[in-house]
Amino acid sequence: MPTTYEQLAARQPHFFSATSITLEADVLAAMRAIITACEQVLALPTCRAEALDAAPEIARLPQAAQGVCMGYDFHLSPQGPRLIEINTNAGGALLNASLLEGRGAATAAATLRADIFAMFAAEWRRARGEAALTSIAIVDEQPETQFLAPEFELFRELFMAHGIAAVIVDPGELAWRDGRLWCGATAIDLVYNRLTDFYLDTPACAALRAAYLAGQVVLTPHPQVHATHADKRRLLLLSDAARLTALGVGESEQAILLAGVPRTIEVASVAADTLWAERKNWFFKPAAGFGSRAAYRGDKLTRRVFEEILQGPYIAQEIVPPSEHPVEVNGERQNLKADFRCYVYAGQVLCVAARLYQGQTTNFRTPGGGFAPVFLSEGPAT
């Protein structure tokens, strides 16, 4: 009978690359240091207040939950890892557990699965103490059509293996009645949020929004953590020495951030002619964007697209070319680009995986590309 890894690879050939990547221990240590410094700065009251003042009101609702599956994405430069962006609801953690298992690292795979479940259990305890967690809804828009739909099934199986009822649903299938969030006849305790409607603005999210505002469902990740961490404008602060000094960030933390976070600016703060002339130095991203959508390398920009970017809100980030790694594709050796995703909960790295690709950004369409396991000389990079 095919293993889970083999079934996933057959279902979606571009999930997994056939290669693996080895990193030196000091590279992973540098990634951890950057993540820790980011978490410390983003937790500062002044920094949080600035982020929440600029966010929709729903993001200001106090939350005990931290936000599961944070993704810290890095490129490797000759000077060390550089943080490209921070994401909430980063996909792929359980896919990478299956990938590790398929590559012979069964113990690491089992540990990762246990850590992932423990993360959800911790979120529940933060919000509800010792009350029993009985039901979880994995929510995304038209989940059966999503590229990572097979991972939703892995999460459902994981939750059910721990005795928790679990469903995969579109937000429009949820109902708010009698002071509870419902999916059919099942009252939902916790929602694992895979939506890219980060502030629950669409009509389909009305029931989920009502339950969240009433405090009657634990939502993770939630609007607040998106505003405080994943809005690309947080990178402006993390790469600005003057602002870090004004916040009282220590010299050692500043050194880590300024070396590890590429300089990032707000497009609206720079004269358009100057930015156009220097565009080859920048990567342009929508402030509230996700998944590389509407993101552009400056050297690929047309004047028409640049004019659209100026309407904003956009940030521009100093380009850090991704590292390249050899992969055998159809019997031929090719070099593919890589970025490195650290899956993080409460500041702790659960797993590191590479994503191999060709083109401007990661795309899961490149032959030979996809997730690749990351190993250190002594074992998996966790």
Coordinates of C-alpha atoms in Angstrom, one line a residue:
M1 CA 0.0 0.0 0.0
P2 CA 1.4 3.4 -0.9
T3 CA 2.7 5.6 1.9
T4 CA 1.2 9.0 2.7
Y5 CA 4.2 10.6 1.0
E6 CA 3.8 8.5 -2.1
Q7 CA 0.1 9.2 -2.3
L8 CA 0.7 13.0 -2.0
A9 CA 3.4 12.9 -4.6
A10 CA 1.2 11.1 -7.0
R11 CA -1.7 13.4 -6.4
Q12 CA 0.3 16.6 -6.9
P13 CA 3.7 16.0 -8.6
H14 CA 5.0 19.5 -7.7
F15 CA 4.5 19.2 -4.0
F16 CA 7.9 17.7 -3.4
S17 CA 11.3 18.0 -5.0
A18 CA 13.5 14.9 -5.3
T19 CA 16.4 16.6 -3.7
S20 CA 17.3 17.6 -0.1
I21 CA 19.3 20.5 1.2
T22 CA 22.0 20.5 3.9
L23 CA 22.6 23.7 5.9
E24 CA 25.4 24.5 8.3
A25 CA 24.3 24.7 12.0
D26 CA 25.3 28.4 12.2
V27 CA 22.9 29.2 9.3
L28 CA 20.0 27.8 11.3
A29 CA 21.3 29.5 14.4
A30 CA 21.3 32.8 12.5
M31 CA 17.7 32.2 11.3
R32 CA 16.6 31.5 14.9
A33 CA 18.3 34.7 16.1
I34 CA 16.5 36.8 13.5
I35 CA 13.2 35.3 14.4
T36 CA 13.8 35.9 18.1
A37 CA 14.7 39.5 17.5
C38 CA 11.7 40.1 15.4
E39 CA 9.4 38.5 17.9
Q40 CA 10.9 40.7 20.7
V41 CA 10.5 43.9 18.7
L42 CA 7.0 43.2 17.4
A43 CA 5.8 42.5 21.0
L44 CA 6.9 45.9 22.2
P45 CA 3.8 47.9 23.3
T46 CA 4.6 50.9 21.1
C47 CA 5.1 48.6 18.1
R48 CA 1.9 46.7 18.7
A49 CA 0.0 50.0 19.2
E50 CA 1.3 51.4 15.9
A51 CA 0.3 48.2 14.0
L52 CA -3.2 48.0 15.6
D53 CA -3.9 51.7 15.1
A54 CA -3.4 51.2 11.4
A55 CA -5.5 48.0 11.2
P56 CA -9.2 47.4 11.0
E57 CA -11.1 47.4 14.3
I58 CA -11.5 43.6 14.4
A59 CA -7.7 43.3 14.8
R60 CA -7.9 45.2 18.1
L61 CA -10.0 42.6 19.9
P62 CA -7.8 41.2 22.7
Q63 CA -6.7 37.6 22.0
A64 CA -5.0 35.0 24.2
A65 CA -4.2 32.8 21.2
Q66 CA -0.7 33.4 19.6
G67 CA -1.4 32.2 16.1
V68 CA -0.4 28.8 14.7
C69 CA 1.9 28.1 11.9
M70 CA 3.7 31.4 11.5
G71 CA 6.0 31.3 8.5
Y72 CA 9.3 33.2 8.5
D73 CA 10.7 33.0 5.0
F74 CA 14.4 33.5 4.2
H75 CA 16.8 33.8 1.3
L76 CA 20.4 32.7 1.8
S77 CA 22.9 35.4 0.8
P78 CA 26.7 35.1 1.0
Q79 CA 26.4 37.2 4.2
G80 CA 23.9 34.8 5.8
P81 CA 20.1 34.4 5.9
R82 CA 17.9 37.4 5.1
L83 CA 14.3 37.5 6.2
I84 CA 12.1 38.1 3.1
E85 CA 8.7 38.2 4.9
I86 CA 6.6 36.9 7.7
N87 CA 3.3 35.1 7.1
T88 CA 0.4 33.9 9.2
N89 CA -1.3 30.6 8.3
A90 CA 1.8 29.4 6.4
G91 CA 1.0 26.2 4.6
G92 CA 3.0 23.0 4.3
A93 CA 3.9 22.0 7.8
L94 CA 2.2 18.7 7.7
L95 CA 3.2 18.1 4.1
N96 CA 6.8 18.4 5.3
A97 CA 6.1 15.8 8.0
S98 CA 5.1 13.4 5.3
L99 CA 8.1 14.4 3.2
L100 CA 10.5 13.7 6.1
E101 CA 8.9 10.3 6.6
G102 CA 9.2 9.6 2.9
R103 CA 12.9 10.4 3.0
G104 CA 13.6 8.0 5.9
A105 CA 13.4 10.5 8.8
A106 CA 10.4 8.8 10.5
T107 CA 11.4 9.9 14.0
A108 CA 11.7 13.5 13.0
A109 CA 8.3 13.2 11.1
A110 CA 6.6 11.8 14.2
T111 CA 8.1 14.6 16.4
L112 CA 6.9 17.3 14.0
R113 CA 3.4 15.9 13.9
A114 CA 3.3 15.8 17.7
D115 CA 4.6 19.3 17.9
I116 CA 2.0 20.5 15.5
F117 CA -0.8 19.0 17.5
A118 CA 0.7 20.4 20.7
M119 CA 0.6 23.8 19.1
F120 CA -3.1 23.6 18.6
A121 CA -3.6 22.2 22.1
A122 CA -1.6 25.1 23.5
E123 CA -3.7 27.6 21.6
W124 CA -6.8 26.1 23.1
R125 CA -5.4 26.2 26.7
R126 CA -4.4 29.8 26.3
A127 CA -7.9 30.8 25.4
R128 CA -10.0 28.2 27.3
G129 CA -7.9 26.8 30.1
E130 CA -8.7 23.2 31.0
A131 CA -12.0 23.0 29.1
A132 CA -12.2 20.1 26.7
L133 CA -11.5 20.7 23.0
T134 CA -14.0 18.6 21.2
S135 CA -14.3 20.1 17.6
I136 CA -12.1 21.9 15.1
A137 CA -13.1 23.4 11.7
I138 CA -10.4 23.8 9.1
V139 CA -11.6 26.8 7.1
D140 CA -10.7 28.1 3.7
E141 CA -12.6 29.4 0.7
Q142 CA -13.8 26.5 -1.5
P143 CA -11.3 24.2 0.3
E144 CA -11.6 21.3 -2.2
T145 CA -10.2 23.6 -4.9
Q146 CA -7.2 24.8 -3.0
F147 CA -3.7 23.7 -4.1
L148 CA -2.9 22.6 -0.5
A149 CA -6.3 20.8 -0.1
P150 CA -4.4 17.5 0.6
E151 CA -2.8 19.1 3.6
F152 CA -6.3 20.0 5.0
E153 CA -7.0 16.3 5.0
L154 CA -3.8 15.6 6.9
F155 CA -4.8 18.1 9.6
R156 CA -8.3 16.6 9.8
E157 CA -6.7 13.1 10.3
L158 CA -4.3 14.5 12.9
F159 CA -7.1 16.0 14.9
M160 CA -9.3 13.0 14.7
A161 CA -6.5 10.7 15.8
H162 CA -6.5 12.7 19.0
G163 CA -10.2 12.2 19.5
I164 CA -11.3 15.6 18.2
A165 CA -14.1 15.9 15.7
A166 CA -12.8 17.8 12.6
V167 CA -14.3 19.1 9.4
I168 CA -13.0 20.9 6.4
V169 CA -15.4 23.7 5.3
D170 CA -15.9 26.9 3.3
P171 CA -16.7 29.8 5.7
G172 CA -20.1 30.1 4.0
E173 CA -21.0 26.7 5.4
L174 CA -20.7 27.9 9.0
A175 CA -23.7 29.2 10.9
W176 CA -23.9 31.5 14.0
R177 CA -26.8 30.6 16.2
D178 CA -27.7 30.2 19.8
G179 CA -24.4 31.8 20.8
R180 CA -22.3 29.1 19.1
L181 CA -20.6 28.6 15.7
W182 CA -22.0 25.6 13.9
C183 CA -21.1 23.4 11.0
G184 CA -24.3 21.4 10.4
A185 CA -25.1 19.8 13.7
T186 CA -21.6 20.2 15.1
A187 CA -20.8 23.1 17.4
I188 CA -17.3 24.3 16.6
D189 CA -14.8 25.0 19.4
L190 CA -11.7 26.1 17.4
V191 CA -11.2 27.2 13.8
Y192 CA -7.9 26.6 12.1
N193 CA -8.0 29.6 9.8
R194 CA -6.5 29.1 6.3
L195 CA -8.3 32.1 4.8
T196 CA -6.6 34.9 3.0
D197 CA -9.5 37.2 4.0
F198 CA -7.4 38.2 7.0
Y199 CA -9.9 40.5 8.6
L200 CA -13.1 38.4 7.8
D201 CA -14.5 41.1 5.6
T202 CA -16.4 39.1 3.0
P203 CA -20.0 38.1 3.3
A204 CA -19.0 34.4 3.4
C205 CA -17.2 35.1 6.6
A206 CA -20.2 36.7 8.4
A207 CA -20.9 33.8 10.7
L208 CA -17.3 33.2 11.6
R209 CA -16.9 37.0 12.2
A210 CA -19.9 37.1 14.5
A211 CA -18.6 34.2 16.6
Y212 CA -15.1 35.7 16.8
L213 CA -16.4 39.1 17.8
A214 CA -18.6 37.4 20.5
G215 CA -15.6 35.5 21.8
Q216 CA -17.4 32.2 21.2
V217 CA -14.8 30.5 19.0
V218 CA -11.0 30.2 19.2
L219 CA -9.7 31.4 15.9
T220 CA -6.1 30.8 15.0
P221 CA -4.4 32.5 13.4
H222 CA -6.5 35.6 13.9
P223 CA -6.8 39.2 12.6
Q224 CA -4.6 40.6 15.4
V225 CA -1.6 38.5 14.7
H226 CA -1.8 39.3 11.0
A227 CA -1.8 43.0 11.8
T228 CA 1.1 42.8 14.2
H229 CA 3.3 40.4 12.3
A230 CA 2.3 39.7 8.7
D231 CA 1.4 43.1 7.3
K232 CA 4.5 43.9 5.2
R233 CA 4.8 47.3 6.7
R234 CA 6.2 45.7 9.8
L235 CA 9.4 45.1 7.8
L236 CA 9.8 48.9 7.5
L237 CA 10.4 49.1 11.3
L238 CA 12.5 45.9 11.5
S239 CA 15.0 47.3 8.9
D240 CA 15.2 50.9 10.1
A241 CA 18.0 51.7 12.5
A242 CA 16.6 55.1 13.6
R243 CA 13.2 53.6 14.5
L244 CA 14.7 50.7 16.3
T245 CA 16.9 53.0 18.4
A246 CA 13.8 55.2 19.2
L247 CA 12.0 52.1 20.5
G248 CA 14.9 51.4 22.8
V249 CA 16.0 48.2 21.0
G250 CA 19.4 47.1 22.2
E251 CA 22.5 47.2 20.1
S252 CA 22.9 43.4 19.8
E253 CA 19.3 43.0 18.6
Q254 CA 19.6 45.9 16.2
A255 CA 22.7 44.3 14.7
I256 CA 20.9 41.0 14.2
L257 CA 17.9 42.8 12.5
L258 CA 19.8 45.2 10.4
A259 CA 22.0 42.4 9.1
G260 CA 19.1 39.9 8.7
V261 CA 16.2 42.0 7.4
P262 CA 16.7 43.7 3.9
R263 CA 16.1 47.4 3.9
T264 CA 12.4 48.0 3.3
I265 CA 10.7 51.3 2.4
E266 CA 7.2 52.5 1.8
V267 CA 6.6 53.2 -1.9
A268 CA 4.6 56.3 -1.1
S269 CA 7.5 57.8 0.8
V270 CA 9.8 58.0 -2.2
A271 CA 9.5 60.2 -5.3
A272 CA 8.2 58.2 -8.2
D273 CA 10.9 59.2 -10.6
T274 CA 13.6 58.2 -8.1
L275 CA 12.0 54.9 -7.4
W276 CA 11.6 54.1 -11.1
A277 CA 15.2 55.0 -11.8
E278 CA 16.3 52.6 -9.0
R279 CA 13.7 50.0 -9.5
K280 CA 16.2 47.2 -10.3
N281 CA 17.3 47.3 -6.7
W282 CA 13.9 46.6 -5.3
F283 CA 11.2 44.0 -5.0
F284 CA 7.7 45.4 -4.8
K285 CA 5.1 43.8 -2.6
P286 CA 1.5 44.9 -1.6
A287 CA 1.5 45.8 2.1
A288 CA -1.3 43.3 2.9
G289 CA -0.4 40.8 0.2
F290 CA 0.1 37.0 0.4
G291 CA 1.5 34.2 -1.6
S292 CA 3.6 36.4 -3.9
R293 CA 0.4 37.8 -5.5
A294 CA 0.9 41.2 -7.2
A295 CA 4.6 41.1 -6.2
Y296 CA 7.2 42.2 -8.7
R297 CA 10.9 42.3 -9.2
G298 CA 11.8 45.8 -10.1
D299 CA 13.9 44.7 -13.2
K300 CA 10.7 43.0 -14.6
L301 CA 8.4 46.0 -14.1
T302 CA 6.6 47.7 -16.9
R303 CA 5.7 51.3 -16.6
R304 CA 2.0 50.4 -16.6
V305 CA 2.4 48.1 -13.6
F306 CA 4.7 50.6 -11.8
E307 CA 1.9 53.2 -12.1
E308 CA -0.5 50.8 -10.5
I309 CA 2.0 50.1 -7.7
L310 CA 2.1 53.8 -7.0
Q311 CA -1.6 53.7 -6.1
G312 CA -0.5 51.5 -3.2
P313 CA -0.2 50.6 -0.5
Y314 CA 3.0 48.9 -1.5
I315 CA 6.4 48.4 0.1
A316 CA 9.7 48.0 -1.7
Q317 CA 12.3 45.6 -0.3
E318 CA 16.0 45.5 -1.2
I319 CA 16.4 42.6 -3.5
V320 CA 18.3 39.6 -2.0
P321 CA 18.8 37.0 -4.8
P322 CA 17.8 33.5 -3.6
S323 CA 20.5 30.8 -3.4
E324 CA 20.6 28.2 -6.1
H325 CA 20.8 24.4 -5.6
P326 CA 21.5 21.5 -8.0
V327 CA 18.5 19.3 -8.9
E328 CA 18.3 16.4 -11.3
V329 CA 15.3 16.8 -13.6
N330 CA 14.6 14.2 -16.2
G331 CA 18.1 13.0 -16.1
E332 CA 19.6 16.5 -16.5
R333 CA 21.3 18.6 -13.8
Q334 CA 19.6 22.0 -13.2
N335 CA 20.1 24.8 -10.7
L336 CA 16.8 25.8 -9.0
K337 CA 16.3 28.8 -6.7
A338 CA 15.4 28.2 -3.0
D339 CA 13.8 30.0 -0.2
F340 CA 13.7 28.6 3.3
R341 CA 10.5 28.6 5.5
C342 CA 10.8 28.3 9.2
Y343 CA 7.5 27.2 10.7
V344 CA 7.2 29.0 14.1
Y345 CA 4.9 28.9 17.1
A346 CA 5.3 31.4 20.0
G347 CA 8.8 32.3 18.7
Q348 CA 10.0 28.6 18.6
V349 CA 11.0 27.0 15.3
L350 CA 9.1 23.7 14.7
C351 CA 10.6 22.9 11.3
V352 CA 12.6 24.3 8.4
A353 CA 11.8 23.4 4.8
A354 CA 13.1 24.6 1.5
R355 CA 10.9 25.6 -1.5
L356 CA 12.7 25.1 -4.9
Y357 CA 11.5 26.9 -7.9
Q358 CA 12.3 28.9 -11.1
G359 CA 10.9 32.3 -11.9
Q360 CA 10.3 35.5 -9.8
T361 CA 8.7 33.7 -6.8
T362 CA 7.9 30.3 -5.4
N363 CA 5.2 28.8 -7.5
F364 CA 5.0 24.9 -7.1
R365 CA 4.9 24.6 -10.9
T366 CA 8.6 24.0 -11.6
P367 CA 9.6 20.5 -12.7
G368 CA 11.9 19.2 -10.0
G369 CA 10.8 21.9 -7.6
G370 CA 8.5 21.9 -4.6
F371 CA 9.3 21.3 -0.9
A372 CA 12.6 19.9 -0.1
P373 CA 13.7 18.6 3.4
V374 CA 16.4 20.6 5.1
F375 CA 19.0 18.7 7.1
L376 CA 21.9 19.7 9.3
S377 CA 25.0 17.5 9.5
E378 CA 23.5 15.9 12.6
G379 CA 20.0 15.4 11.3
P380 CA 16.7 17.2 10.3
A381 CA 16.7 21.0 10.8
T382 CA 14.1 21.3 13.6

